[in-house]
PDB file of C-alpha atoms in Angstrom:
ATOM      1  CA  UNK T   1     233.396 223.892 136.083  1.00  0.00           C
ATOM      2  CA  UNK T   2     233.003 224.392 139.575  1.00  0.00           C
ATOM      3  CA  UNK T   3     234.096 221.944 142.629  1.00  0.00           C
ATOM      4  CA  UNK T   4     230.530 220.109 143.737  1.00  0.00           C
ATOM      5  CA  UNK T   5     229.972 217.479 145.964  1.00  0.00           C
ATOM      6  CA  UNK T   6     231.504 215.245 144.427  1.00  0.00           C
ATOM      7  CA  UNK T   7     234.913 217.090 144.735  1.00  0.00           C
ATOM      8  CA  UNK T   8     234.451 217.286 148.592  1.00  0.00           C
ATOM      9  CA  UNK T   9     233.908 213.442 148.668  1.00  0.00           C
ATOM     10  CA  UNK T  10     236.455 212.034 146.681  1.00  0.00           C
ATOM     11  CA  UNK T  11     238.881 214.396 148.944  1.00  0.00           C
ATOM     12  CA  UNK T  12     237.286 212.229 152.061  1.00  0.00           C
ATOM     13  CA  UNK T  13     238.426 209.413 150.341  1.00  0.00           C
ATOM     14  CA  UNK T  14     241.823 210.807 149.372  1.00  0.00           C
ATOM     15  CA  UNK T  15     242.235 211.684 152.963  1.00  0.00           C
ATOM     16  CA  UNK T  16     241.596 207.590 153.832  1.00  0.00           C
ATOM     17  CA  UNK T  17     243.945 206.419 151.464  1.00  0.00           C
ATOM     18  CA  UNK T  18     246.505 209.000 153.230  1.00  0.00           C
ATOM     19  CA  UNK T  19     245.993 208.258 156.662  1.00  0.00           C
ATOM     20  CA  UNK T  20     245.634 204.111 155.693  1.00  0.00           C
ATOM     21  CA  UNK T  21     249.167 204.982 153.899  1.00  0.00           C
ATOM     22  CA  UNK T  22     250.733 206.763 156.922  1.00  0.00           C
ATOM     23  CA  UNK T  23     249.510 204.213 158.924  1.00  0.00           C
ATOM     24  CA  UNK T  24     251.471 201.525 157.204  1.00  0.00           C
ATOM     25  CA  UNK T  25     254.965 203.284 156.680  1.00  0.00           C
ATOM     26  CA  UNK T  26     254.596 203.324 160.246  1.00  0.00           C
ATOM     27  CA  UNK T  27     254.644 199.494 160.850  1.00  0.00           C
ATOM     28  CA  UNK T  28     251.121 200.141 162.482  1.00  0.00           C
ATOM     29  CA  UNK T  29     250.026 196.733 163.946  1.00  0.00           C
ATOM     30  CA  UNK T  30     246.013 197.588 162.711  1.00  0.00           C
ATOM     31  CA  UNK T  31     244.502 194.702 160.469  1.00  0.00           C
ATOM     32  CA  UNK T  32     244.710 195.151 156.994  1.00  0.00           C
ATOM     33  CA  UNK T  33     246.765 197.647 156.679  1.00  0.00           C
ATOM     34  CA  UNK T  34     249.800 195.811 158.618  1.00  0.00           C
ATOM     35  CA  UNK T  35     250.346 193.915 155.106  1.00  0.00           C
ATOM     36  CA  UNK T  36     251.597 195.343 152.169  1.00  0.00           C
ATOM     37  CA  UNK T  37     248.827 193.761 150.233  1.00  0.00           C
ATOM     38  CA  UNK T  38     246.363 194.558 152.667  1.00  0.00           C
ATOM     39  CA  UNK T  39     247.259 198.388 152.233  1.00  0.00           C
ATOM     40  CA  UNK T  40     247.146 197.716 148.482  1.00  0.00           C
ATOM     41  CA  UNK T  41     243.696 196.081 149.060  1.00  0.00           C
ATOM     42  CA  UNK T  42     242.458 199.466 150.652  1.00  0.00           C
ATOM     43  CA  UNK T  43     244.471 202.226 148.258  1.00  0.00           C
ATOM     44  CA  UNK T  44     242.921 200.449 145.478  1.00  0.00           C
ATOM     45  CA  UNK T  45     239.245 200.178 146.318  1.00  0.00           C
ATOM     46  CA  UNK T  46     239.339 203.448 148.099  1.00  0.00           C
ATOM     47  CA  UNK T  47     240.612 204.634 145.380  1.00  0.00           C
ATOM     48  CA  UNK T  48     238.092 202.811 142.984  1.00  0.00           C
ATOM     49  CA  UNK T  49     235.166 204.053 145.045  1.00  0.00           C
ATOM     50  CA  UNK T  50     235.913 207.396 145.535  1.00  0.00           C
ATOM     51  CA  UNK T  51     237.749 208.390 142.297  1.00  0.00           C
ATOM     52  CA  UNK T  52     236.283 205.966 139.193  1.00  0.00           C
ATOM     53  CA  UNK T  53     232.651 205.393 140.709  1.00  0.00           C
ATOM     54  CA  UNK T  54     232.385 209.282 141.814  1.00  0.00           C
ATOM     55  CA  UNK T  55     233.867 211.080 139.039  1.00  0.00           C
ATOM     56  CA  UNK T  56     232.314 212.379 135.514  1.00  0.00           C
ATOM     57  CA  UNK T  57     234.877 210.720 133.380  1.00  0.00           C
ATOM     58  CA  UNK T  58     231.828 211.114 130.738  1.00  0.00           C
ATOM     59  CA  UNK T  59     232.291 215.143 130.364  1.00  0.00           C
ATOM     60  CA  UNK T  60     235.776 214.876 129.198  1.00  0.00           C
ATOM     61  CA  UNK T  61     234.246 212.907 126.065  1.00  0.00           C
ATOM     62  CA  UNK T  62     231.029 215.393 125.286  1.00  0.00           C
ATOM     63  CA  UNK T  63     230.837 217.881 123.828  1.00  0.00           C
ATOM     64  CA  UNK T  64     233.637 219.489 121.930  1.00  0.00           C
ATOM     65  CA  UNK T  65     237.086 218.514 122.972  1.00  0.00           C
ATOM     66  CA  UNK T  66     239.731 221.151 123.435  1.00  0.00           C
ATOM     67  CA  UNK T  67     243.246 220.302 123.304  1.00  0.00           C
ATOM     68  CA  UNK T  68     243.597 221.334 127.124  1.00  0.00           C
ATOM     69  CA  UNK T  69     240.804 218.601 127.821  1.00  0.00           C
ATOM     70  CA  UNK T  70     242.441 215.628 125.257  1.00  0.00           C
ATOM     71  CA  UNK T  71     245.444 216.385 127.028  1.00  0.00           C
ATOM     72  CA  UNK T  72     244.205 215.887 130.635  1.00  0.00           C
ATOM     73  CA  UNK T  73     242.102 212.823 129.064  1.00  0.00           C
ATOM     74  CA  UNK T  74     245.566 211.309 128.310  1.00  0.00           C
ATOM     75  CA  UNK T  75     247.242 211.972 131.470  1.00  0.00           C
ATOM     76  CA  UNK T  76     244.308 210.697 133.485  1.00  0.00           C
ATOM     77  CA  UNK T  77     244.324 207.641 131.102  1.00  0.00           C
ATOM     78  CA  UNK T  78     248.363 207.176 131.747  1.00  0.00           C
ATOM     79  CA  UNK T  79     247.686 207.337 135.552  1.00  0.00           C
ATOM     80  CA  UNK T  80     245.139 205.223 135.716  1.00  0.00           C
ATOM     81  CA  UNK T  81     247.023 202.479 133.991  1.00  0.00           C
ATOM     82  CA  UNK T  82     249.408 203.183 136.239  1.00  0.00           C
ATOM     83  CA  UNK T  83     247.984 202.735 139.721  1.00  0.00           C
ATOM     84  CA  UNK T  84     245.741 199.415 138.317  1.00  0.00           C
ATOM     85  CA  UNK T  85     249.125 197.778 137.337  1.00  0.00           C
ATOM     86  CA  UNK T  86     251.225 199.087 140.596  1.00  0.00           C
ATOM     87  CA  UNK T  87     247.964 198.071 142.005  1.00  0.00           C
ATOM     88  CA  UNK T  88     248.213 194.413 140.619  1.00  0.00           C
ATOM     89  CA  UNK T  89     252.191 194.501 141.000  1.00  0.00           C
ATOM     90  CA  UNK T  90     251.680 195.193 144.496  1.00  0.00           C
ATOM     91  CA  UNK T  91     248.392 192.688 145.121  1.00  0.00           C
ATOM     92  CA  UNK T  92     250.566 189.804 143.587  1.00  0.00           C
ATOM     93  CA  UNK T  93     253.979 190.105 144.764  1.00  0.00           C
ATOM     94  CA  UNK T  94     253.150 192.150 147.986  1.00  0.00           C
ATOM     95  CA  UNK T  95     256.220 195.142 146.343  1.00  0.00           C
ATOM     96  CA  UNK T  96     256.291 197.649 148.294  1.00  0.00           C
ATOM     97  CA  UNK T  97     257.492 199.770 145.687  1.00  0.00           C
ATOM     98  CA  UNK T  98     254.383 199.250 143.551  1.00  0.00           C
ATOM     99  CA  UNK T  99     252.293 200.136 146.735  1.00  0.00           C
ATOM    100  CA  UNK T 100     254.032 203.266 146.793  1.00  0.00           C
ATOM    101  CA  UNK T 101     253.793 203.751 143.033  1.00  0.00           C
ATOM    102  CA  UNK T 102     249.881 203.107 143.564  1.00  0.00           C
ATOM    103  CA  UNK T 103     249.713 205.524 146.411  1.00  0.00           C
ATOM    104  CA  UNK T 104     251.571 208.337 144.256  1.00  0.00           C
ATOM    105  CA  UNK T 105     249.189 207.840 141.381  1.00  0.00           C
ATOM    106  CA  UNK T 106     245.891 207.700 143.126  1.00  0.00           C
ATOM    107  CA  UNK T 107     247.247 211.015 144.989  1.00  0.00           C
ATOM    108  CA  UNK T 108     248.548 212.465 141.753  1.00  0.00           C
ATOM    109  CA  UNK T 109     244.951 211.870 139.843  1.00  0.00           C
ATOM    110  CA  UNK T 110     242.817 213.440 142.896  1.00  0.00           C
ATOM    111  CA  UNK T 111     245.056 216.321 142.500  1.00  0.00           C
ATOM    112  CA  UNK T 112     244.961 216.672 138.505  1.00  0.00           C
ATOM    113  CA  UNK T 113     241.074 216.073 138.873  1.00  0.00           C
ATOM    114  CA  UNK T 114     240.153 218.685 141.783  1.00  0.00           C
ATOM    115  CA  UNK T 115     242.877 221.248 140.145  1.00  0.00           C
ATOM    116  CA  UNK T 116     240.863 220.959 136.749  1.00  0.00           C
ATOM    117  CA  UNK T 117     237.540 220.769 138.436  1.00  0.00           C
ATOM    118  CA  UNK T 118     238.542 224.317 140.498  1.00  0.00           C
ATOM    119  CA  UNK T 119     240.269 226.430 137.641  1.00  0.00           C
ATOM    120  CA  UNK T 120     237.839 225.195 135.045  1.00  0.00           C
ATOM    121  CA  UNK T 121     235.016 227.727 134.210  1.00  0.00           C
ATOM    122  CA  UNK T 122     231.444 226.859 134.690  1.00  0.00           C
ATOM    123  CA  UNK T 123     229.934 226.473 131.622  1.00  0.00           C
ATOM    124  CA  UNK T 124     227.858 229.528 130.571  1.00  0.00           C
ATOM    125  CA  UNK T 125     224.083 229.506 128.737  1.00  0.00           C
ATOM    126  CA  UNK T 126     224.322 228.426 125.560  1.00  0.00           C
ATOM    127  CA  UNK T 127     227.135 225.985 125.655  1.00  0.00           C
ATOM    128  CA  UNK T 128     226.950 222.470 124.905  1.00  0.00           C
ATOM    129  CA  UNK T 129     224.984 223.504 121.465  1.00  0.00           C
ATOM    130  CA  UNK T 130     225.852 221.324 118.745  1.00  0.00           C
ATOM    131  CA  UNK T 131     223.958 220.019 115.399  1.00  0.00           C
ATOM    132  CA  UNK T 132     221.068 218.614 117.477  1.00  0.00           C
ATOM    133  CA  UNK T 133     219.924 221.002 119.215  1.00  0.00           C
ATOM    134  CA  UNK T 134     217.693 222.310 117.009  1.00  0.00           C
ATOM    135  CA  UNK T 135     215.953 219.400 117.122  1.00  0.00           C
ATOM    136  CA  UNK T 136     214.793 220.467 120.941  1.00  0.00           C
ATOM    137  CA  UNK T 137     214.101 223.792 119.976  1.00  0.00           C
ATOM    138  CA  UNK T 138     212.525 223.596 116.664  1.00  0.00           C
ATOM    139  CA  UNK T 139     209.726 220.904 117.287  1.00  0.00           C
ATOM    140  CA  UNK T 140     207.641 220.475 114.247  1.00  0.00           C
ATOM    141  CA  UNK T 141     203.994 219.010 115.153  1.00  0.00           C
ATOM    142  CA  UNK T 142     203.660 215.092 114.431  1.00  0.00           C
ATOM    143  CA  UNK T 143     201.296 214.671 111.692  1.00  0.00           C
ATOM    144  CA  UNK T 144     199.826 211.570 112.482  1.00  0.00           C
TER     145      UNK T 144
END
């Protein structure tokens, strides 16, 4: 793989959620982010929008699966668990400790991702050719 678009926008929202972070260990006196759950609030759908609605969760499940990829698959999995339930924690009992367990999670899955996405290799010609494909290539005529 290669880092695309998509890469450079999820870091724009990675950079929000740090600088709406900051902003609140600072006692910052800017709506919504003044509150614990506020902060939590934006983390989370920052996160949501830039990381779940951006991403291609669906290439870690085509294809062949290489242990390197099932074990990312389960790391990603185990953070994202994570951050929804600091996320909740944090939403429901306004813990700042579960914001800051949110924060590190959402920050340690960007990472993982655009690490993965930049050592990756691109996928050469002739990958991605499994028992099908020879359905695309080897047309017979309808009869009809």
């Amino acid at each position: 793989m290669r880092l695309t678009w998509r890469d450079a926008v999820t870091s724009l929202f990675m950079a929000a959620i740090v600088v709406i972070y900051v902003a609140y260990l600072r006692d910052t006196g800017a709506w919504l982010v003044s509150s614990t759950r506020g902060t939590a609030t934006a983390v989370l759908v920052l996160g949501a929008v830039g990381g779940c609605s951006l991403g291609r969760i669906d290439e870690l499940f085509t294809g062949s699966r290489s242990r390197t990829t099932r074990i990312f698959t389960l790391c990603a999995s185990l953070l994202g668990v994570t951050a929804l339930s600091a996320a909740i924690i944090a939403l429901v009992a306004a813990n700042a400790a579960a914001l800051a367990v949110l924060f590190a999670a959402t920050m340690a899955l960007w990472v993982s991702s655009t690490v993965r996405h930049a050592l990756t290799p691109a996928p050469g010609p002739g990958t991605g050719i499994d028992a099908r494909t020879h359905e695309a290539i080897d047309r017979r005529p309808a009869h009809h």
